[in-house]
Amino acid sequence: MTALFRPRLLVAADALAAAAMAAERAATTLREQRLLGLATGATMLPVYDELARRLAGEPIARDRVVGIALDEFVGLPAGHPASFTSYLDRAFRAPLRLRPEQVVVPDGVAADRAAVAAHHEAAIAAAGGIDLQLLGIGVNGHIGFNEPGSPFDSRTRDVALAKKTRRAQAEIFGSPEAVPAMAITVGIATILSARSLLMLVTGKSKAAALAQALEGAIGPHCPASALRLHADAVVICDAAAASVLQDRHAIERMTETC
Ligand code: GLP
């Protein structure tokens, strides 16, 4: 597959500055009454902190969905502290004083998994489609929980988590074995149908995955490489995450546009 587009690459000095840049874009989306696609993970926490600070005291729509999550663990009740529902309650919904119905997270426990997936796609469509999709990246290049091998035409579905992903989540659950084996994630086609994409990448541990996504071959072996098929994608990273990128010229040029 060949790249159709080149994501804008903005390199901030450190993780907090990168998160602030991401938060500003997310704040604009919410101020304009548009729909935010929500990612989870440690990388996103400073974004949600900053978003709450920026929007403090500002009116946010009370009558409609404002955020739709990318994924959830399968088999984990929504109230479990490690669920993405709980994460988004703590990091996004409560600080912005949103009602539970305003943040849609796929159900991790309902028995009819195909119905849950269809319901999540329908929720995105009913809310008018995602305007700005926030994304992190896994150390293996995953986006949402689309692990390497995920087809680019995939939609919301249950997936098996890769060993590397379960190891990366082990701290929250106590051990890799305690991490659920399955998750539900929106698909790569669902992500690509958002109007704009914003991938935030911070820290040295993500440098190789970022280089693979932006400079390696495009294909399902690296789900994040799908960003290069989107006409409006921005990658915001810190200097540590940018450290393995080969195209220094592109980095410097893009930095000037911050
Ligand atoms: C999880 C989430 C992804 C996130 C990734 C990276 O796997 N499903 O959406 O991008 O973790 O998380 P972290 O920011 O903690 O490294």
PDB file of C-alpha atoms and ligand atoms in Angstrom:
ATOM      1  CA  MET A   1       0.000   0.000   0.000  1.00  0.00           C
ATOM      2  CA  THR A   2       1.353   3.454  -0.764  1.00  0.00           C
ATOM      3  CA  ALA A   3       0.817   6.577   1.322  1.00  0.00           C
ATOM      4  CA  LEU A   4      -1.856   8.874   0.019  1.00  0.00           C
ATOM      5  CA  PHE A   5      -1.194  11.596   2.567  1.00  0.00           C
ATOM      6  CA  ARG A   6       1.426  12.671   5.039  1.00  0.00           C
ATOM      7  CA  PRO A   7       0.146  13.410   8.546  1.00  0.00           C
ATOM      8  CA  ARG A   8       1.264  16.760   9.932  1.00  0.00           C
ATOM      9  CA  LEU A   9       3.913  16.067  12.535  1.00  0.00           C
ATOM     10  CA  LEU A  10       4.147  18.480  15.454  1.00  0.00           C
ATOM     11  CA  VAL A  11       6.991  17.887  17.876  1.00  0.00           C
ATOM     12  CA  ALA A  12       6.723  19.448  21.329  1.00  0.00           C
ATOM     13  CA  ALA A  13       9.607  19.704  23.766  1.00  0.00           C
ATOM     14  CA  ASP A  14       8.080  17.344  26.307  1.00  0.00           C
ATOM     15  CA  ALA A  15       5.039  15.201  27.039  1.00  0.00           C
ATOM     16  CA  LEU A  16       3.138  17.915  28.889  1.00  0.00           C
ATOM     17  CA  ALA A  17       3.571  20.420  26.078  1.00  0.00           C
ATOM     18  CA  ALA A  18       2.437  17.769  23.572  1.00  0.00           C
ATOM     19  CA  ALA A  19      -0.636  17.020  25.709  1.00  0.00           C
ATOM     20  CA  ALA A  20      -1.467  20.737  25.896  1.00  0.00           C
ATOM     21  CA  MET A  21      -1.385  20.969  22.091  1.00  0.00           C
ATOM     22  CA  ALA A  22      -3.731  17.991  21.847  1.00  0.00           C
ATOM     23  CA  ALA A  23      -6.026  19.404  24.543  1.00  0.00           C
ATOM     24  CA  GLU A  24      -6.372  22.689  22.671  1.00  0.00           C
ATOM     25  CA  ARG A  25      -7.639  20.851  19.581  1.00  0.00           C
ATOM     26  CA  ALA A  26     -10.000  18.723  21.678  1.00  0.00           C
ATOM     27  CA  ALA A  27     -11.308  21.839  23.454  1.00  0.00           C
ATOM     28  CA  THR A  28     -12.016  23.516  20.118  1.00  0.00           C
ATOM     29  CA  THR A  29     -13.971  20.439  18.982  1.00  0.00           C
ATOM     30  CA  LEU A  30     -16.156  20.515  22.097  1.00  0.00           C
ATOM     31  CA  ARG A  31     -16.617  24.290  21.956  1.00  0.00           C
ATOM     32  CA  GLU A  32     -17.826  23.944  18.374  1.00  0.00           C
ATOM     33  CA  GLN A  33     -20.376  21.351  19.553  1.00  0.00           C
ATOM     34  CA  ARG A  34     -18.675  18.626  17.587  1.00  0.00           C
ATOM     35  CA  LEU A  35     -18.089  14.991  18.478  1.00  0.00           C
ATOM     36  CA  LEU A  36     -14.876  13.774  20.075  1.00  0.00           C
ATOM     37  CA  GLY A  37     -13.597  10.198  19.688  1.00  0.00           C
ATOM     38  CA  LEU A  38     -12.023   9.253  23.008  1.00  0.00           C
ATOM     39  CA  ALA A  39      -8.834   7.256  23.523  1.00  0.00           C
ATOM     40  CA  THR A  40      -7.619   5.947  26.857  1.00  0.00           C
ATOM     41  CA  GLY A  41      -4.181   5.029  28.232  1.00  0.00           C
ATOM     42  CA  ALA A  42      -1.604   6.871  30.295  1.00  0.00           C
ATOM     43  CA  THR A  43      -0.624   9.114  27.367  1.00  0.00           C
ATOM     44  CA  MET A  44      -4.093  10.685  27.287  1.00  0.00           C
ATOM     45  CA  LEU A  45      -4.405  11.487  31.005  1.00  0.00           C
ATOM     46  CA  PRO A  46      -2.616  14.870  30.808  1.00  0.00           C
ATOM     47  CA  VAL A  47      -4.784  15.723  27.774  1.00  0.00           C
ATOM     48  CA  TYR A  48      -7.988  15.189  29.751  1.00  0.00           C
ATOM     49  CA  ASP A  49      -6.557  17.112  32.748  1.00  0.00           C
ATOM     50  CA  GLU A  50      -5.707  20.037  30.521  1.00  0.00           C
ATOM     51  CA  LEU A  51      -9.028  19.811  28.674  1.00  0.00           C
ATOM     52  CA  ALA A  52     -10.931  20.099  31.964  1.00  0.00           C
ATOM     53  CA  ARG A  53      -8.831  23.130  32.929  1.00  0.00           C
ATOM     54  CA  ARG A  54      -9.397  24.816  29.566  1.00  0.00           C
ATOM     55  CA  LEU A  55     -13.140  24.199  29.566  1.00  0.00           C
ATOM     56  CA  ALA A  56     -13.727  25.022  33.238  1.00  0.00           C
ATOM     57  CA  GLY A  57     -16.766  27.245  33.535  1.00  0.00           C
ATOM     58  CA  GLU A  58     -17.583  27.055  29.828  1.00  0.00           C
ATOM     59  CA  PRO A  59     -20.962  25.676  28.822  1.00  0.00           C
ATOM     60  CA  ILE A  60     -20.810  22.259  27.159  1.00  0.00           C
ATOM     61  CA  ALA A  61     -23.820  20.795  25.372  1.00  0.00           C
ATOM     62  CA  ARG A  62     -26.050  18.999  27.885  1.00  0.00           C
ATOM     63  CA  ASP A  63     -28.490  17.528  25.395  1.00  0.00           C
ATOM     64  CA  ARG A  64     -26.365  15.275  23.234  1.00  0.00           C
ATOM     65  CA  VAL A  65     -23.503  12.805  23.080  1.00  0.00           C
ATOM     66  CA  VAL A  66     -20.144  14.620  23.200  1.00  0.00           C
ATOM     67  CA  GLY A  67     -17.686  11.722  23.322  1.00  0.00           C
ATOM     68  CA  ILE A  68     -17.516   8.171  22.003  1.00  0.00           C
ATOM     69  CA  ALA A  69     -14.876   5.726  23.209  1.00  0.00           C
ATOM     70  CA  LEU A  70     -12.624   3.660  21.011  1.00  0.00           C
ATOM     71  CA  ASP A  71     -12.649   0.481  23.034  1.00  0.00           C
ATOM     72  CA  GLU A  72     -13.335  -1.476  26.211  1.00  0.00           C
ATOM     73  CA  PHE A  73     -12.156  -4.735  27.770  1.00  0.00           C
ATOM     74  CA  VAL A  74     -14.448  -7.723  27.266  1.00  0.00           C
ATOM     75  CA  GLY A  75     -15.636  -9.413  30.432  1.00  0.00           C
ATOM     76  CA  LEU A  76     -14.907  -6.453  32.668  1.00  0.00           C
ATOM     77  CA  PRO A  77     -17.951  -4.834  34.303  1.00  0.00           C
ATOM     78  CA  ALA A  78     -18.205  -1.108  33.514  1.00  0.00           C
ATOM     79  CA  GLY A  79     -17.753  -0.322  37.224  1.00  0.00           C
ATOM     80  CA  HIS A  80     -14.420  -2.174  37.460  1.00  0.00           C
ATOM     81  CA  PRO A  81     -11.711   0.408  38.254  1.00  0.00           C
ATOM     82  CA  ALA A  82      -9.579  -0.752  35.298  1.00  0.00           C
ATOM     83  CA  SER A  83     -12.409  -0.558  32.750  1.00  0.00           C
ATOM     84  CA  PHE A  84     -12.222   2.182  30.143  1.00  0.00           C
ATOM     85  CA  THR A  85     -15.704   3.230  31.260  1.00  0.00           C
ATOM     86  CA  SER A  86     -14.269   3.978  34.714  1.00  0.00           C
ATOM     87  CA  TYR A  87     -11.208   5.644  33.203  1.00  0.00           C
ATOM     88  CA  LEU A  88     -13.367   7.962  31.084  1.00  0.00           C
ATOM     89  CA  ASP A  89     -15.705   8.646  34.014  1.00  0.00           C
ATOM     90  CA  ARG A  90     -12.771   9.792  36.119  1.00  0.00           C
ATOM     91  CA  ALA A  91     -10.731  11.574  33.445  1.00  0.00           C
ATOM     92  CA  PHE A  92     -13.364  13.047  31.129  1.00  0.00           C
ATOM     93  CA  ARG A  93     -16.989  12.769  32.179  1.00  0.00           C
ATOM     94  CA  ALA A  94     -16.837  13.827  35.837  1.00  0.00           C
ATOM     95  CA  PRO A  95     -14.453  16.795  35.375  1.00  0.00           C
ATOM     96  CA  LEU A  96     -16.646  18.133  32.540  1.00  0.00           C
ATOM     97  CA  ARG A  97     -19.818  17.399  34.522  1.00  0.00           C
ATOM     98  CA  LEU A  98     -21.370  15.384  31.698  1.00  0.00           C
ATOM     99  CA  ARG A  99     -24.277  13.001  32.139  1.00  0.00           C
ATOM    100  CA  PRO A 100     -23.491   9.263  31.675  1.00  0.00           C
ATOM    101  CA  GLU A 101     -25.431   9.138  28.369  1.00  0.00           C
ATOM    102  CA  GLN A 102     -23.193  11.835  26.918  1.00  0.00           C
ATOM    103  CA  VAL A 103     -20.172   9.532  26.825  1.00  0.00           C
ATOM    104  CA  VAL A 104     -20.678   6.280  24.931  1.00  0.00           C
ATOM    105  CA  VAL A 105     -18.408   3.328  25.717  1.00  0.00           C
ATOM    106  CA  PRO A 106     -18.969  -0.121  24.182  1.00  0.00           C
ATOM    107  CA  ASP A 107     -20.462  -2.653  26.583  1.00  0.00           C
ATOM    108  CA  GLY A 108     -17.819  -5.161  27.694  1.00  0.00           C
ATOM    109  CA  VAL A 109     -20.142  -7.703  29.280  1.00  0.00           C
ATOM    110  CA  ALA A 110     -23.345  -8.091  27.222  1.00  0.00           C
ATOM    111  CA  ALA A 111     -23.658 -11.628  25.833  1.00  0.00           C
ATOM    112  CA  ASP A 112     -24.548 -10.724  22.244  1.00  0.00           C
ATOM    113  CA  ARG A 113     -21.195  -9.367  21.082  1.00  0.00           C
ATOM    114  CA  ALA A 114     -22.258  -8.737  17.479  1.00  0.00           C
ATOM    115  CA  ALA A 115     -25.181  -6.638  18.761  1.00  0.00           C
ATOM    116  CA  VAL A 116     -22.848  -4.600  20.989  1.00  0.00           C
ATOM    117  CA  ALA A 117     -20.568  -3.901  18.029  1.00  0.00           C
ATOM    118  CA  ALA A 118     -23.482  -2.923  15.779  1.00  0.00           C
ATOM    119  CA  HIS A 119     -24.880  -0.718  18.544  1.00  0.00           C
ATOM    120  CA  HIS A 120     -21.559   1.130  18.891  1.00  0.00           C
ATOM    121  CA  GLU A 121     -21.298   1.796  15.150  1.00  0.00           C
ATOM    122  CA  ALA A 122     -24.927   2.967  15.202  1.00  0.00           C
ATOM    123  CA  ALA A 123     -24.199   5.310  18.130  1.00  0.00           C
ATOM    124  CA  ILE A 124     -21.361   6.919  16.161  1.00  0.00           C
ATOM    125  CA  ALA A 125     -23.589   7.347  13.107  1.00  0.00           C
ATOM    126  CA  ALA A 126     -26.526   8.660  15.163  1.00  0.00           C
ATOM    127  CA  ALA A 127     -24.294  11.308  16.729  1.00  0.00           C
ATOM    128  CA  GLY A 128     -23.326  12.506  13.247  1.00  0.00           C
ATOM    129  CA  GLY A 129     -19.937  10.784  12.943  1.00  0.00           C
ATOM    130  CA  ILE A 130     -16.769  11.541  14.831  1.00  0.00           C
ATOM    131  CA  ASP A 131     -15.257  14.941  14.143  1.00  0.00           C
ATOM    132  CA  LEU A 132     -11.938  14.581  15.956  1.00  0.00           C
ATOM    133  CA  GLN A 133     -10.699  11.100  16.839  1.00  0.00           C
ATOM    134  CA  LEU A 134      -8.051  11.092  19.572  1.00  0.00           C
ATOM    135  CA  LEU A 135      -5.617   8.195  19.291  1.00  0.00           C
ATOM    136  CA  GLY A 136      -2.684   6.848  21.228  1.00  0.00           C
ATOM    137  CA  ILE A 137      -0.404   4.121  19.924  1.00  0.00           C
ATOM    138  CA  GLY A 138       0.574   0.783  21.436  1.00  0.00           C
ATOM    139  CA  VAL A 139       4.225  -0.300  21.542  1.00  0.00           C
ATOM    140  CA  ASN A 140       3.310  -2.762  18.787  1.00  0.00           C
ATOM    141  CA  GLY A 141       1.711  -0.058  16.632  1.00  0.00           C
ATOM    142  CA  HIS A 142      -1.898  -0.754  17.625  1.00  0.00           C
ATOM    143  CA  ILE A 143      -4.562   1.951  17.544  1.00  0.00           C
ATOM    144  CA  GLY A 144      -7.632   1.506  19.715  1.00  0.00           C
ATOM    145  CA  PHE A 145      -7.248  -2.228  20.275  1.00  0.00           C
ATOM    146  CA  ASN A 146      -6.652  -2.960  16.595  1.00  0.00           C
ATOM    147  CA  GLU A 147      -3.677  -5.234  16.987  1.00  0.00           C
ATOM    148  CA  PRO A 148      -1.157  -5.948  14.196  1.00  0.00           C
ATOM    149  CA  GLY A 149      -2.949  -7.960  11.513  1.00  0.00           C
ATOM    150  CA  SER A 150      -6.195  -5.984  11.823  1.00  0.00           C
ATOM    151  CA  PRO A 151      -7.624  -5.355   8.358  1.00  0.00           C
ATOM    152  CA  PHE A 152      -7.891  -1.751   7.282  1.00  0.00           C
ATOM    153  CA  ASP A 153     -11.543  -2.335   6.379  1.00  0.00           C
ATOM    154  CA  SER A 154     -12.396  -3.556   9.899  1.00  0.00           C
ATOM    155  CA  ARG A 155     -15.326  -2.171  11.883  1.00  0.00           C
ATOM    156  CA  THR A 156     -16.220  -2.450  15.572  1.00  0.00           C
ATOM    157  CA  ARG A 157     -15.699  -6.003  16.810  1.00  0.00           C
ATOM    158  CA  ASP A 158     -14.268  -8.167  19.571  1.00  0.00           C
ATOM    159  CA  VAL A 159     -10.551  -8.886  19.241  1.00  0.00           C
ATOM    160  CA  ALA A 160      -7.955 -10.966  21.069  1.00  0.00           C
ATOM    161  CA  LEU A 161      -5.322  -8.835  22.776  1.00  0.00           C
ATOM    162  CA  ALA A 162      -1.683  -9.379  21.818  1.00  0.00           C
ATOM    163  CA  LYS A 163       0.761 -10.637  24.469  1.00  0.00           C
ATOM    164  CA  LYS A 164       2.682  -7.354  24.272  1.00  0.00           C
ATOM    165  CA  THR A 165      -0.522  -5.399  24.887  1.00  0.00           C
ATOM    166  CA  ARG A 166      -1.448  -7.506  27.904  1.00  0.00           C
ATOM    167  CA  ARG A 167       2.061  -7.014  29.298  1.00  0.00           C
ATOM    168  CA  ALA A 168       1.743  -3.236  28.769  1.00  0.00           C
ATOM    169  CA  GLN A 169      -1.571  -3.229  30.695  1.00  0.00           C
ATOM    170  CA  ALA A 170      -0.257  -5.482  33.498  1.00  0.00           C
ATOM    171  CA  GLU A 171       0.435  -2.702  35.981  1.00  0.00           C
ATOM    172  CA  ILE A 172      -3.225  -1.692  36.220  1.00  0.00           C
ATOM    173  CA  PHE A 173      -4.389  -5.303  36.635  1.00  0.00           C
ATOM    174  CA  GLY A 174      -1.543  -6.635  38.801  1.00  0.00           C
ATOM    175  CA  SER A 175      -0.171  -9.145  36.265  1.00  0.00           C
ATOM    176  CA  PRO A 176      -0.356  -9.857  32.506  1.00  0.00           C
ATOM    177  CA  GLU A 177      -2.516 -12.940  33.215  1.00  0.00           C
ATOM    178  CA  ALA A 178      -5.089 -10.779  34.995  1.00  0.00           C
ATOM    179  CA  VAL A 179      -5.518  -8.561  31.916  1.00  0.00           C
ATOM    180  CA  PRO A 180      -8.630  -9.607  29.961  1.00  0.00           C
ATOM    181  CA  ALA A 181      -7.766 -11.704  26.896  1.00  0.00           C
ATOM    182  CA  MET A 182     -10.325  -9.925  24.699  1.00  0.00           C
ATOM    183  CA  ALA A 183     -11.468  -6.398  24.033  1.00  0.00           C
ATOM    184  CA  ILE A 184     -13.997  -4.671  21.835  1.00  0.00           C
ATOM    185  CA  THR A 185     -12.579  -1.963  19.597  1.00  0.00           C
ATOM    186  CA  VAL A 186     -13.815   0.259  16.836  1.00  0.00           C
ATOM    187  CA  GLY A 187     -12.204  -0.879  13.598  1.00  0.00           C
ATOM    188  CA  ILE A 188      -9.594   0.792  11.459  1.00  0.00           C
ATOM    189  CA  ALA A 189     -12.220   1.708   8.842  1.00  0.00           C
ATOM    190  CA  THR A 190     -14.289   3.278  11.637  1.00  0.00           C
ATOM    191  CA  ILE A 191     -11.275   5.310  12.756  1.00  0.00           C
ATOM    192  CA  LEU A 192     -10.515   6.376   9.183  1.00  0.00           C
ATOM    193  CA  SER A 193     -14.087   7.593   8.755  1.00  0.00           C
ATOM    194  CA  ALA A 194     -13.585  10.280  11.440  1.00  0.00           C
ATOM    195  CA  ARG A 195     -13.277  13.746   9.902  1.00  0.00           C
ATOM    196  CA  SER A 196      -9.918  14.427  11.596  1.00  0.00           C
ATOM    197  CA  LEU A 197      -7.433  12.239  13.430  1.00  0.00           C
ATOM    198  CA  LEU A 198      -5.064  13.292  16.203  1.00  0.00           C
ATOM    199  CA  MET A 199      -2.507  10.758  17.385  1.00  0.00           C
ATOM    200  CA  LEU A 200      -0.563  11.663  20.527  1.00  0.00           C
ATOM    201  CA  VAL A 201       2.721   9.830  21.073  1.00  0.00           C
ATOM    202  CA  THR A 202       5.024  10.516  23.995  1.00  0.00           C
ATOM    203  CA  GLY A 203       8.074   8.856  25.485  1.00  0.00           C
ATOM    204  CA  LYS A 204      11.020   6.862  24.202  1.00  0.00           C
ATOM    205  CA  SER A 205       9.127   3.569  24.551  1.00  0.00           C
ATOM    206  CA  LYS A 206       6.880   4.626  21.649  1.00  0.00           C
ATOM    207  CA  ALA A 207       9.661   5.930  19.365  1.00  0.00           C
ATOM    208  CA  ALA A 208      10.070   2.722  17.350  1.00  0.00           C
ATOM    209  CA  ALA A 209       6.308   2.297  16.891  1.00  0.00           C
ATOM    210  CA  LEU A 210       5.984   5.895  15.711  1.00  0.00           C
ATOM    211  CA  ALA A 211       8.826   5.513  13.203  1.00  0.00           C
ATOM    212  CA  GLN A 212       7.239   2.332  11.888  1.00  0.00           C
ATOM    213  CA  ALA A 213       3.859   4.074  11.584  1.00  0.00           C
ATOM    214  CA  LEU A 214       5.157   7.146   9.767  1.00  0.00           C
ATOM    215  CA  GLU A 215       8.150   5.831   7.859  1.00  0.00           C
ATOM    216  CA  GLY A 216       7.685   2.057   7.526  1.00  0.00           C
ATOM    217  CA  ALA A 217       5.524   0.171   5.060  1.00  0.00           C
ATOM    218  CA  ILE A 218       1.798   0.862   5.260  1.00  0.00           C
ATOM    219  CA  GLY A 219      -0.291  -2.187   6.095  1.00  0.00           C
ATOM    220  CA  PRO A 220      -2.108  -4.208   8.738  1.00  0.00           C
ATOM    221  CA  HIS A 221       1.204  -5.285  10.344  1.00  0.00           C
ATOM    222  CA  CYS A 222       1.278  -1.702  11.716  1.00  0.00           C
ATOM    223  CA  PRO A 223      -2.289  -0.476  12.335  1.00  0.00           C
ATOM    224  CA  ALA A 224      -1.092   3.081  13.059  1.00  0.00           C
ATOM    225  CA  SER A 225       0.336   3.302   9.522  1.00  0.00           C
ATOM    226  CA  ALA A 226      -3.315   3.635   8.412  1.00  0.00           C
ATOM    227  CA  LEU A 227      -3.081   7.317   9.418  1.00  0.00           C
ATOM    228  CA  ARG A 228      -1.237   7.869   6.163  1.00  0.00           C
ATOM    229  CA  LEU A 229      -4.455   6.992   4.330  1.00  0.00           C
ATOM    230  CA  HIS A 230      -6.358   9.880   5.980  1.00  0.00           C
ATOM    231  CA  ALA A 231      -6.465  13.364   4.461  1.00  0.00           C
ATOM    232  CA  ASP A 232      -6.596  15.188   7.806  1.00  0.00           C
ATOM    233  CA  ALA A 233      -4.348  13.518  10.346  1.00  0.00           C
ATOM    234  CA  VAL A 234      -2.007  15.199  12.793  1.00  0.00           C
ATOM    235  CA  VAL A 235       0.575  13.449  14.926  1.00  0.00           C
ATOM    236  CA  ILE A 236       1.659  15.319  18.038  1.00  0.00           C
ATOM    237  CA  CYS A 237       4.648  13.901  19.832  1.00  0.00           C
ATOM    238  CA  ASP A 238       7.424  14.850  22.218  1.00  0.00           C
ATOM    239  CA  ALA A 239      11.114  14.902  21.370  1.00  0.00           C
ATOM    240  CA  ALA A 240      11.673  11.458  22.924  1.00  0.00           C
ATOM    241  CA  ALA A 241       9.008   9.805  20.761  1.00  0.00           C
ATOM    242  CA  ALA A 242      10.405  11.557  17.655  1.00  0.00           C
ATOM    243  CA  SER A 243      13.963  10.393  18.370  1.00  0.00           C
ATOM    244  CA  VAL A 244      13.958   7.390  15.994  1.00  0.00           C
ATOM    245  CA  LEU A 245      12.382   9.176  13.015  1.00  0.00           C
ATOM    246  CA  GLN A 246      14.762   9.313  10.064  1.00  0.00           C
ATOM    247  CA  ASP A 247      13.324  12.295   8.249  1.00  0.00           C
ATOM    248  CA  ARG A 248      14.842  15.025  10.421  1.00  0.00           C
ATOM    249  CA  HIS A 249      14.096  17.611   7.754  1.00  0.00           C
ATOM    250  CA  ALA A 250      10.360  16.900   7.944  1.00  0.00           C
ATOM    251  CA  ILE A 251      10.454  17.087  11.731  1.00  0.00           C
ATOM    252  CA  GLU A 252      12.173  20.461  11.810  1.00  0.00           C
ATOM    253  CA  ARG A 253       9.941  21.861   9.118  1.00  0.00           C
ATOM    254  CA  MET A 254       6.816  20.669  10.863  1.00  0.00           C
ATOM    255  CA  THR A 255       7.990  21.946  14.242  1.00  0.00           C
ATOM    256  CA  GLU A 256       8.072  25.467  12.848  1.00  0.00           C
ATOM    257  CA  THR A 257       4.357  25.255  12.105  1.00  0.00           C
ATOM    258  CA  CYS A 258       3.417  24.533  15.770  1.00  0.00           C
TER     259      CYS A 258
HETATM  260  C1  GLP B   1      -4.535   0.925  25.106  1.00  0.00           C
HETATM  261  C2  GLP B   1      -5.656   1.645  24.378  1.00  0.00           C
HETATM  262  C3  GLP B   1      -5.115   2.475  23.243  1.00  0.00           C
HETATM  263  C4  GLP B   1      -3.943   3.301  23.727  1.00  0.00           C
HETATM  264  C5  GLP B   1      -2.837   2.374  24.180  1.00  0.00           C
HETATM  265  C6  GLP B   1      -1.588   3.089  24.651  1.00  0.00           C
HETATM  266  O1  GLP B   1      -4.151  -0.214  24.486  1.00  0.00           O
HETATM  267  N1  GLP B   1      -6.601   0.728  23.850  1.00  0.00           N
HETATM  268  O2  GLP B   1      -6.148   3.311  22.754  1.00  0.00           O
HETATM  269  O3  GLP B   1      -3.472   4.114  22.698  1.00  0.00           O
HETATM  270  O4  GLP B   1      -3.360   1.631  25.257  1.00  0.00           O
HETATM  271  O5  GLP B   1      -1.665   3.321  26.025  1.00  0.00           O
HETATM  272  P1  GLP B   1      -0.647   4.175  26.848  1.00  0.00           P
HETATM  273  O6  GLP B   1      -0.923   5.588  26.530  1.00  0.00           O
HETATM  274  O7  GLP B   1      -0.951   3.836  28.278  1.00  0.00           O
HETATM  275  O8  GLP B   1       0.709   3.747  26.440  1.00  0.00           O
END
